[in-house]
XYZ file of C-alpha atoms in Angstrom:
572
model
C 5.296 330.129 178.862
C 7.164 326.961 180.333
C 10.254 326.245 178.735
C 9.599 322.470 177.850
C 6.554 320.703 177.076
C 6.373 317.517 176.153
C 3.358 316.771 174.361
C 0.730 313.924 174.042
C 2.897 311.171 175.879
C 2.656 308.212 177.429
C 2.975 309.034 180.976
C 4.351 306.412 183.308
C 5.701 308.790 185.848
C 7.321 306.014 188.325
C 5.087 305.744 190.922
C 3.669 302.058 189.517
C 0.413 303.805 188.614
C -1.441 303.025 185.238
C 0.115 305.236 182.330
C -1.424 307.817 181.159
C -1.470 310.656 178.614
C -0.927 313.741 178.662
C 1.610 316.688 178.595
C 4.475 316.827 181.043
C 6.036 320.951 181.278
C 9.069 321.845 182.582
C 10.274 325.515 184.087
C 13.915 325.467 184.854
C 14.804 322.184 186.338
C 11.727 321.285 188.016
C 8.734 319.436 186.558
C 5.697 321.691 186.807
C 2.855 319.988 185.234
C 2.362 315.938 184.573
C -0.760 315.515 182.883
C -3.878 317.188 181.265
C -3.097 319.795 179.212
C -0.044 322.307 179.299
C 0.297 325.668 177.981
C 2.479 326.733 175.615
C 6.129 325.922 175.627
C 9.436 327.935 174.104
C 10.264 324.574 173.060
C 7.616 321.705 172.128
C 8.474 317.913 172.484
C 6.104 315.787 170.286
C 5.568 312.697 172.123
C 2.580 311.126 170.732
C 3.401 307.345 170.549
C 6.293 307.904 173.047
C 6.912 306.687 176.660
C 7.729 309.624 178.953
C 9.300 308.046 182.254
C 11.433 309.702 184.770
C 15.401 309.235 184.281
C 16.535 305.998 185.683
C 18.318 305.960 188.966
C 21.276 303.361 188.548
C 22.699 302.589 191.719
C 25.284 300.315 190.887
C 28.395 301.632 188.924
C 32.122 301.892 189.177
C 32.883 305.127 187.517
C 35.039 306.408 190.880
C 37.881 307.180 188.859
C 36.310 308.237 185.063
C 33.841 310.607 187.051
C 36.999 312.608 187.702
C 37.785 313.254 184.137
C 35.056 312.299 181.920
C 31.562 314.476 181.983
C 29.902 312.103 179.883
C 29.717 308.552 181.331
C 28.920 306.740 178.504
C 27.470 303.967 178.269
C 25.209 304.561 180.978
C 24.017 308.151 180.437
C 23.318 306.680 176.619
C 20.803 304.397 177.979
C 18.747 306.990 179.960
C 20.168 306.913 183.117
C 20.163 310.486 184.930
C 22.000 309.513 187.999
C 24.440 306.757 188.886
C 25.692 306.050 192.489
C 29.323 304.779 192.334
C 31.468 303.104 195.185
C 30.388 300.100 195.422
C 31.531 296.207 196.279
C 34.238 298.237 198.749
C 36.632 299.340 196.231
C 37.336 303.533 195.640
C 39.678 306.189 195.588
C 39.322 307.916 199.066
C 40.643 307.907 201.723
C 44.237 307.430 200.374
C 47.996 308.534 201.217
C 49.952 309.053 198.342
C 52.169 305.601 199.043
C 49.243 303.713 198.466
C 47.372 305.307 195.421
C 48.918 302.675 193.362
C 47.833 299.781 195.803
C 44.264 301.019 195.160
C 44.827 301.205 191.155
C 45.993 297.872 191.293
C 42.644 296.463 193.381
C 40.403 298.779 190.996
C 41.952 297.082 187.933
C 42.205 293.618 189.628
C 38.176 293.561 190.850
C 36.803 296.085 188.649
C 38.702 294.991 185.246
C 39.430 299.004 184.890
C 42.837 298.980 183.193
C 45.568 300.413 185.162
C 47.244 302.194 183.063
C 43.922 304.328 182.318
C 43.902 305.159 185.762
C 47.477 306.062 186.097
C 46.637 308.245 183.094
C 43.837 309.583 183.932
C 43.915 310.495 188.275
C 44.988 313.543 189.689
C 45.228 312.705 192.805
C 43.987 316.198 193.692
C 42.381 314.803 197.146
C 43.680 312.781 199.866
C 40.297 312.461 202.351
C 36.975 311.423 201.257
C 35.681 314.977 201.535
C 38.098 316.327 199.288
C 37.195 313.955 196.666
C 33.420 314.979 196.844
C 35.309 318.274 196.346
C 37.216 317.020 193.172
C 34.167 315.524 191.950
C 31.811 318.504 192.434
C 34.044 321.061 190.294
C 33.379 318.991 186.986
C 31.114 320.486 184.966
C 28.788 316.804 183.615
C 26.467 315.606 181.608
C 24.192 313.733 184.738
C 24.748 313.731 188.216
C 26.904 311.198 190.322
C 26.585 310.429 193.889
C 29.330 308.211 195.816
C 29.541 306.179 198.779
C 32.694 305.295 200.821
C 34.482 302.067 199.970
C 35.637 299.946 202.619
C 39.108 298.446 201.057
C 40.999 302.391 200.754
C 39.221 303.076 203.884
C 41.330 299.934 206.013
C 44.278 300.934 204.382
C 44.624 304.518 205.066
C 43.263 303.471 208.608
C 46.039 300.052 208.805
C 48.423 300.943 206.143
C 49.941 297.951 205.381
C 48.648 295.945 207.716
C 45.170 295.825 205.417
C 46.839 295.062 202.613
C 48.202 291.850 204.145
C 44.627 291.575 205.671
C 45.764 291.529 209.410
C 43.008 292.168 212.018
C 42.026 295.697 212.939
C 42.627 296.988 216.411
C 40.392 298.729 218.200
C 42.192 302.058 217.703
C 41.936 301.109 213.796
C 38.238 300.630 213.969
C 37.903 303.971 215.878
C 39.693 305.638 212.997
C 37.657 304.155 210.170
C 34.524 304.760 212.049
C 35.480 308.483 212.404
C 36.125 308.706 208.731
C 33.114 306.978 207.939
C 31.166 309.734 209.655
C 33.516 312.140 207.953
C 32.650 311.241 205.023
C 28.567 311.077 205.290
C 28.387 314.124 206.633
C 30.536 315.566 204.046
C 27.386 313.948 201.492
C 28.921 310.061 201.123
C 25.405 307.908 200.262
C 26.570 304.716 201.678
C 28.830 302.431 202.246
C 30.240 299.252 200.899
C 32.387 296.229 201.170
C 33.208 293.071 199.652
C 33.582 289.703 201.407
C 34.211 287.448 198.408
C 37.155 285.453 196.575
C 35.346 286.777 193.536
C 37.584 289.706 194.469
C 41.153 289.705 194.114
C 43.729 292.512 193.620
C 46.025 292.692 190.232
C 48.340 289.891 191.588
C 45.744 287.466 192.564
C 45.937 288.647 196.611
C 42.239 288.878 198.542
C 41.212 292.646 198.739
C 41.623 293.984 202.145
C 38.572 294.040 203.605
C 38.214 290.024 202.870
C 38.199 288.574 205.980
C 37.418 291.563 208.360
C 36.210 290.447 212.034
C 32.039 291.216 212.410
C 33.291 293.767 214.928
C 34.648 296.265 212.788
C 31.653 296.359 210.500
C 29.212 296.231 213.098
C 31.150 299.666 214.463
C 31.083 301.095 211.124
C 27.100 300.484 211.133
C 26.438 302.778 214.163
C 28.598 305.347 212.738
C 26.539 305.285 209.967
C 23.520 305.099 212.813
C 25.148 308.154 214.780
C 25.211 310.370 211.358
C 21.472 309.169 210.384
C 22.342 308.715 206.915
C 23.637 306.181 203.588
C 22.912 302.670 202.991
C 25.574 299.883 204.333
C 26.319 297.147 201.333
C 27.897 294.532 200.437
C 29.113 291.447 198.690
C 29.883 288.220 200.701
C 30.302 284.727 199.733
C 28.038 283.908 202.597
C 30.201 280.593 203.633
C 28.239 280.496 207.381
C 24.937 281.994 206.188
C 23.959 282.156 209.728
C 27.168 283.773 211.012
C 26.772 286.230 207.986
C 23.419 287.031 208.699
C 23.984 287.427 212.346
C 26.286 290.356 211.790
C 23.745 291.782 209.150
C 20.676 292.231 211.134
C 22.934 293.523 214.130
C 24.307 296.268 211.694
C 20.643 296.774 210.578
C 19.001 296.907 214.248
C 22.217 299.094 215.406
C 22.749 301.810 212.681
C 18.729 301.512 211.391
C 20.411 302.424 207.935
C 19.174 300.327 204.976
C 21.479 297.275 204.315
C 21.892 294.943 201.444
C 23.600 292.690 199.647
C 24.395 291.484 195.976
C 22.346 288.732 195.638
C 22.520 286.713 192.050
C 21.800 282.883 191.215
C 24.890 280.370 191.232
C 25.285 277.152 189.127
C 27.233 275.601 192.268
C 24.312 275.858 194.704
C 21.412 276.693 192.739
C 18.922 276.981 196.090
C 21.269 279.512 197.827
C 19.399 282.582 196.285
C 15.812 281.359 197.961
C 18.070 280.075 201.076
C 19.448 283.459 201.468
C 15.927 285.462 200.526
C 14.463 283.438 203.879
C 17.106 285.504 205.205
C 15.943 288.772 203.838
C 12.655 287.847 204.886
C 12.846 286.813 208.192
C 15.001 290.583 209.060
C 12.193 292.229 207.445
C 9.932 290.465 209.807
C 11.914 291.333 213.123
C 11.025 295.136 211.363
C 14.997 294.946 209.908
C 15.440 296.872 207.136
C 17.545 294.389 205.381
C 17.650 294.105 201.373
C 18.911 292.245 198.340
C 20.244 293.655 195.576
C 19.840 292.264 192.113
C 20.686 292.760 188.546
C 17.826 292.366 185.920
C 19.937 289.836 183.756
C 22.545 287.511 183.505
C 25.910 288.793 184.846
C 27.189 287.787 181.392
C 30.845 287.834 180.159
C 32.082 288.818 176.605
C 34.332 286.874 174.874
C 36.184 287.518 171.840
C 39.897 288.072 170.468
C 40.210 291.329 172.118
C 38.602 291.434 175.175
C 40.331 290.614 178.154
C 39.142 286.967 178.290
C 37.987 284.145 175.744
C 37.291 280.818 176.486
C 41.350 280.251 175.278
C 42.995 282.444 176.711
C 43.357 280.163 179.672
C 45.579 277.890 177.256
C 49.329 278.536 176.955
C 49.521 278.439 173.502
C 46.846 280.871 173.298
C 48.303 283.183 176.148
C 51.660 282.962 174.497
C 50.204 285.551 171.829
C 48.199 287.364 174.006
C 49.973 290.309 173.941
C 50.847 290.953 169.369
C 48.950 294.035 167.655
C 45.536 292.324 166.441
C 45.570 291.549 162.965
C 49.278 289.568 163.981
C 47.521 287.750 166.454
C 44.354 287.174 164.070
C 46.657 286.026 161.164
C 48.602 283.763 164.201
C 45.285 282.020 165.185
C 44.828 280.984 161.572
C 47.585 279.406 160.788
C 47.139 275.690 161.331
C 49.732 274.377 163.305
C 49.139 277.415 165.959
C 44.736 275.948 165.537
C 46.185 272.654 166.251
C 48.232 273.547 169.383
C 45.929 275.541 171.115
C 43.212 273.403 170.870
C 45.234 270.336 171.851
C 45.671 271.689 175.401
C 43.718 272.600 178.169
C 43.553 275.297 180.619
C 46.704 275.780 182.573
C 46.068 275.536 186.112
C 48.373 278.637 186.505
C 45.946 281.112 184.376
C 43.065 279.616 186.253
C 44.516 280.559 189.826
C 44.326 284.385 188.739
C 40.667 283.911 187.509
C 37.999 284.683 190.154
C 36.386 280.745 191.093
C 33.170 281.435 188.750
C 34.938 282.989 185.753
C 36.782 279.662 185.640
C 33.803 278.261 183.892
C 34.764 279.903 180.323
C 37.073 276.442 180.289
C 34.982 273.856 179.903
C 31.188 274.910 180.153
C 30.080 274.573 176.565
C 26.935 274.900 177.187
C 26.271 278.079 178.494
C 28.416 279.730 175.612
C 26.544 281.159 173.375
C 27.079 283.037 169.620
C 26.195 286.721 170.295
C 25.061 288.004 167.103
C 24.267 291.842 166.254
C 20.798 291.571 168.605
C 21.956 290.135 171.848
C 20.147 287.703 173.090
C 20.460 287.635 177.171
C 17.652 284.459 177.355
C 19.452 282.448 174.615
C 18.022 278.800 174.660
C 19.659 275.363 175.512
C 19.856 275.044 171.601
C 21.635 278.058 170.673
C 24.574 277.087 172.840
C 27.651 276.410 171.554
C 27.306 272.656 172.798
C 24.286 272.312 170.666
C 25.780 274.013 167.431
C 28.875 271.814 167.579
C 26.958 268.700 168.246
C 24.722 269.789 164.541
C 27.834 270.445 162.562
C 29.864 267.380 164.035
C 32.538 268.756 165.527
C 33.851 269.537 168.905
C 32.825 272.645 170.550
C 36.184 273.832 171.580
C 36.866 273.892 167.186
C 33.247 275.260 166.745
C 34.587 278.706 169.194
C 37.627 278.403 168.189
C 36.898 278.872 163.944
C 33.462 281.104 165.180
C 36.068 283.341 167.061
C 38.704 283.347 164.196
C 36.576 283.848 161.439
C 35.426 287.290 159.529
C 37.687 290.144 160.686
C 38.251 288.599 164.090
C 35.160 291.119 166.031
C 32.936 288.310 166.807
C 32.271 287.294 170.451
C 29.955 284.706 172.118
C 28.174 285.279 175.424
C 28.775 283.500 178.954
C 26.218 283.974 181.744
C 28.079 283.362 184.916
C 25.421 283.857 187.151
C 21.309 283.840 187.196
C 21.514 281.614 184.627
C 21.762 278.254 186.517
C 18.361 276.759 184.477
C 19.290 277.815 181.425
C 16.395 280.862 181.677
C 15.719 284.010 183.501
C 12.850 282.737 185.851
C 14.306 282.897 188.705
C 15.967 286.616 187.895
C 12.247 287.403 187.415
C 11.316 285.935 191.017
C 14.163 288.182 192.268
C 13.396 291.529 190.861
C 9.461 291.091 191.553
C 10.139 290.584 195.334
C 9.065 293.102 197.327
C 12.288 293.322 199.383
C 14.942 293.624 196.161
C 16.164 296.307 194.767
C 17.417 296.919 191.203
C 21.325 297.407 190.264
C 24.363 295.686 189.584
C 24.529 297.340 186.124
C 28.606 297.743 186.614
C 28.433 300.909 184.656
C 32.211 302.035 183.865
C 33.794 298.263 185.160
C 34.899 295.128 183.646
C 35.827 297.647 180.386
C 37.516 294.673 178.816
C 34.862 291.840 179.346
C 31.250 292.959 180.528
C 29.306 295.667 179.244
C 25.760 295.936 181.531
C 25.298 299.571 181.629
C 22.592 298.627 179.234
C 20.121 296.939 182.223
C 17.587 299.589 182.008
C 17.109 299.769 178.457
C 17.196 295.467 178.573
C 14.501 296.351 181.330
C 12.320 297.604 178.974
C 12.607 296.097 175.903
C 13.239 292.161 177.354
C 11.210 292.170 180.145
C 8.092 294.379 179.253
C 8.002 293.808 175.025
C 10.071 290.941 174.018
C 10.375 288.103 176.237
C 8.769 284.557 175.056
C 10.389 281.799 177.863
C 8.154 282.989 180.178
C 6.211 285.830 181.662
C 6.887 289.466 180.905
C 6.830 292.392 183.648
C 3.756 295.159 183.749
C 5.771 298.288 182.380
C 4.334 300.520 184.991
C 6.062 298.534 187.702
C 9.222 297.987 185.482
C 9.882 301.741 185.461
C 9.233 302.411 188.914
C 11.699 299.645 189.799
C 14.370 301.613 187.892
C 13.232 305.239 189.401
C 10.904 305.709 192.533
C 12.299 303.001 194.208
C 16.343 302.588 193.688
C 16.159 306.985 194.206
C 13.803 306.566 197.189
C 16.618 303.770 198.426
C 19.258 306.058 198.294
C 17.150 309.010 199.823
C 17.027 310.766 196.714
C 13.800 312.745 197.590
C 13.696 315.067 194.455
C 13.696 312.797 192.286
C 12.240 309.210 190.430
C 8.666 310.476 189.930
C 7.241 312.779 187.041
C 5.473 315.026 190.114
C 4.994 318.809 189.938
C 8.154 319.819 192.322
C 10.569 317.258 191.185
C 13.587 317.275 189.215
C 13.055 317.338 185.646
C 14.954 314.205 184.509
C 13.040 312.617 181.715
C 13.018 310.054 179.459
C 10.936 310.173 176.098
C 11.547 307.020 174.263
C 10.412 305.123 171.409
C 9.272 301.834 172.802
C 8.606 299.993 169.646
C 11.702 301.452 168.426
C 13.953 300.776 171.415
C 16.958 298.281 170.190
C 20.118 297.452 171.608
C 23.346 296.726 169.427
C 25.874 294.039 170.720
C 29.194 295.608 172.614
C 31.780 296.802 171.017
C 35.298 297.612 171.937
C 36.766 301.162 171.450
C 39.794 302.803 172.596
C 38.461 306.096 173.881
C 40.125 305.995 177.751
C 43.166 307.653 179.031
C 46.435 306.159 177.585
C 43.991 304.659 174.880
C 42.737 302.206 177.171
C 40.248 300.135 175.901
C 35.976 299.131 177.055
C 33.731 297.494 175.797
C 30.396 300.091 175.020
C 26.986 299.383 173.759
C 24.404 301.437 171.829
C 21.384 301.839 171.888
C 18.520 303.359 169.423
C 15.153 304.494 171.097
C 15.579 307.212 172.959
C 14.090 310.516 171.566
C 15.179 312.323 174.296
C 16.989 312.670 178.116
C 16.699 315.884 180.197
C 18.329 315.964 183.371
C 17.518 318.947 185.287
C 15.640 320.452 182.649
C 18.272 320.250 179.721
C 17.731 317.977 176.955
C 21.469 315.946 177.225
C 20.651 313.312 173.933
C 18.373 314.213 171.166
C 18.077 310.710 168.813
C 21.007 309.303 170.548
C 23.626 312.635 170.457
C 25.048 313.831 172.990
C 23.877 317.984 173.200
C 27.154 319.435 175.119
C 24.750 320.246 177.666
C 26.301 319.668 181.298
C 23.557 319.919 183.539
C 25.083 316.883 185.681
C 26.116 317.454 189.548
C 27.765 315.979 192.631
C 24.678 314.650 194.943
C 25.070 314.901 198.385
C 23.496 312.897 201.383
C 21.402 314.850 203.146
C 19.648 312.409 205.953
């Protein structure tokens, strides 16, 4: 008798085959049977009408420091995801010396929007070298598993002290030491890993992260660590000023260190040909027999504005800033009164507030037309007319007074939407181009970052039920390929050989979900962190059921208390 069977399904088992039905049974925490017809189970899942899918591999999050005291990693295991890779765009927790643990905190909450007093709250500190944080990480008992890779920025400064933090140029002793660690930490079962080479990134006080301007030399010696280990991807995100002088060092980490690399790749309004521009790129390493990638998200990378997040279109105002900081219904009752409406929206954004911002969050100021109302059902292909340009221009008023009374109004929750990337055309077209090319992969959900402004753990679920059922700007993606893009291929990526495929022999994560059914609610905030901190979460109704490794963790969208979850190590 197996111990799960899930019966009369919808098999799409993440491969990109045709779905079919049948029976999927499960003994322990391997799959055993997919397809045809199982014997008897001491527990039966009725699937008829269901998808059953493998658990999504999301290889994009930020939950280095939550994964240390939270088992659950909401929002992302809500939305079916079964493992998450963390680490990423260079910023982490190991390697560190106890003088600088607050230096990191301070670049986590600066990139990452991860408040720092959550993480002050919430760290132990119970590791100083990459290994012993694997260590720390592997004694929590979880709901999914986690893997992490090695972050560049904590790596230069427990390698430079300092002298990284002011972003001084690494000696050749100092690129010795990070390449040894690097290797350290692979072998100790790091996945990759990453760095960031963008002004997109800035610490707490505004400052360039550490690894901002490193010389070519240093990465490229970090790549044939990574080469001499045989293991992890090597990523990144780079403004790509000199696209040739970027790409240079790229394929010569590729060619040295034969490691997968890749880059965040997402559509700008300033330069709207860049993303093709920098796919030639892609392409032409893949033909030299480079295994060179881009990585890209599956929607918008869309803030979320409203009175309490940590940005609205006027917060960038003085008058607005200047109550910033008073209990909510004080600031609410504030932003009513009159005199306070007339003030703020007599000014304009105060060049000081704007130097803080990243360069394309800046566009909350003035870009009117790519703000849109986000209602109960988020819509993340709004059209031209549902912008907050268009709805001012119908009432006859100014769109700074249309936010301004949309944001103020009803008990002060609402919040409009502001794509700040791949949405340069006003559609998703060329976000589709991306995620069908054959040399992409899926991520850049954030999961656990930006707690006070984005919430994109949701990209799998938005996956399914914009791309495959709902969308009507354009054409929708086969479901079959959809999934795999989300399993097979983002756990194959990562080396992730047990799992991504509903095979006899693999892991038994599984998704059964309610396609029709599936629905996403808009964010909300909550106060659920360390220190009450504060994130934005979003939920989700649809899916019947996750296992991971053979333990149902949700049933109808509650959590079980099962903790099935564990630490994944590289392995080669």
């Amino acid at each position: 008798m197996h111990d799960i069977v899930i019966r009369g399904g919808t098999i799409v088992d993440g491969t990109g085959a045709p779905a079919f039905r049948g029976d999927v049974a499960i003994d322990g925490d391997k799959i055993v049977q997919a397809g045809g017809k199982a014997g008897p189970g001491k527990r039966e899942v009725k699937a008829d009408g269901r998808l059953v899918t493998p658990g999504w591999v999301d290889v994009h999050t930020h939950y280095d420091g939550q994964a240390t005291w939270d088992p659950v990693l909401a929002p992302s295991s809500w939305h079916g995801a079964t493992t998450i890779v963390f680490g990423n765009c260079g910023v982490g927790f190991a390697p560190v010396r106890q003088q600088h643990q607050q230096a990191l905190i301070e670049m986590m909450e600066g990139v990452e929007d991860i408040p720092g007093i959550v993480l002050t709250e919430g760290l132990k500190w119970d590791w100083e070298s990459f290994p012993e944080y694997l260590d720390a990480l592997s004694k929590l008992p979880r709901t999914i598993d986690i893997a992490a890779q090695i972050a560049h920025h904590p790596l230069r400064v427990y390698a430079m002290g300092e002298r990284a933090i002011a972003r001084e140029q690494a000696t050749a002793e100092d690129i010795e030491v990070m390449a040894r660690l690097t290797e350290e930490a692979l072998k100790a079962g790091a996945v990759g890993f990453t760095t960031s080479r963008s002004d997109q990134h800035k610490t707490l006080a505004g400052e360039l992260v550490p690894g901002r301007y490193a010389e070519h030399e240093e990465l490229i010696a970090i790549g044939r660590a990574m080469g001499r280990v045989g293991r992890g991807t090597f990523g990144m995100l780079s403004d790509f000023e000199d696209e040739a002088s970027e790409f240079r060092w790229i394929r010569q980490v590729a060619k040295d260190s034969g490691r997968p690399v890749w880059f965040l790749l997402t559509d700008r309004s300033y330069d709207p040909e860049r993303w093709r521009r920098l796919m030639d790129g892609v392409s032409a390493a893949r033909a030299d027999n480079l295994p060179v990638y881009a990585q890209v998200a599956g929607r918008p990378v869309g803030l979320t504005l409203g009175l309490g997040t940590s940005l609205n279109p006027f917060a960038l105002r003085e008058a607005f800033a200047a109550l910033a900081k008073l209990p909510p219904a004080e600031m609410l009752a504030k932003l009513r009164d009159p005199e306070t409406r007339r003030l703020v929206l007599s000014q304009e954004a105060s060049p000081r507030l704007l130097e803080v911002l990243p360069p394309l969050s800046r566009q909350i100021a003035t870009r009117w037309d790519r703000m849109y109302l986000l209602g109960e059902q988020p819509d993340y292909e709004p059209p031209p007319e549902r912008s907050i340009a268009a709805m001012a221009a119908r009432d006859g008023v100014e769109p700074a007074e249309f936010c301004y009374d949309y944001l103020t109004g009803g008990d002060g929750s609402r919040m409009v939407y502001f794509p700040v990337t791949n949405y340069v055309h006003g559609d998703l077209e060329v976000v589709r181009e991306l995620i069908e090319h054959p040399h992409t992969i899926l991520g850049l959900s954030d999961g656990g970052a930006h707690c006070g402004v984005i919430c994109d753990a949701s990209l799998n679920t938005s996956m399914l039920s914009h791309w495959v059922r709902d969308r009507t700007r354009g054409p929708r993606m086969p479901l079959e390929r959809t999934i795999q893009r989300m399993t097979s291929s983002t756990a194959d990526f990562y080396g992730f050989k047990d799992r991504g495929r509903l095979e006899p022999g693999k892991k038994a994560d599984v998704n059964v979900i309610d396609f029709d059914g599936l629905n996403l609610h808009s964010p909300k905030m909550i106060f659920d962190l360390p220190a009450g901190g504060r994130r934005l979460v979003q939920s989700v109704d649809g899916y019947d059921m996750t296992i991971c490794s053979g333990m149902p963790i949700f049933e109808k969208g509650q959590e079980t208390g099962a903790r099935p979850g564990k630490l994944v190590r590289s392995t080669g």
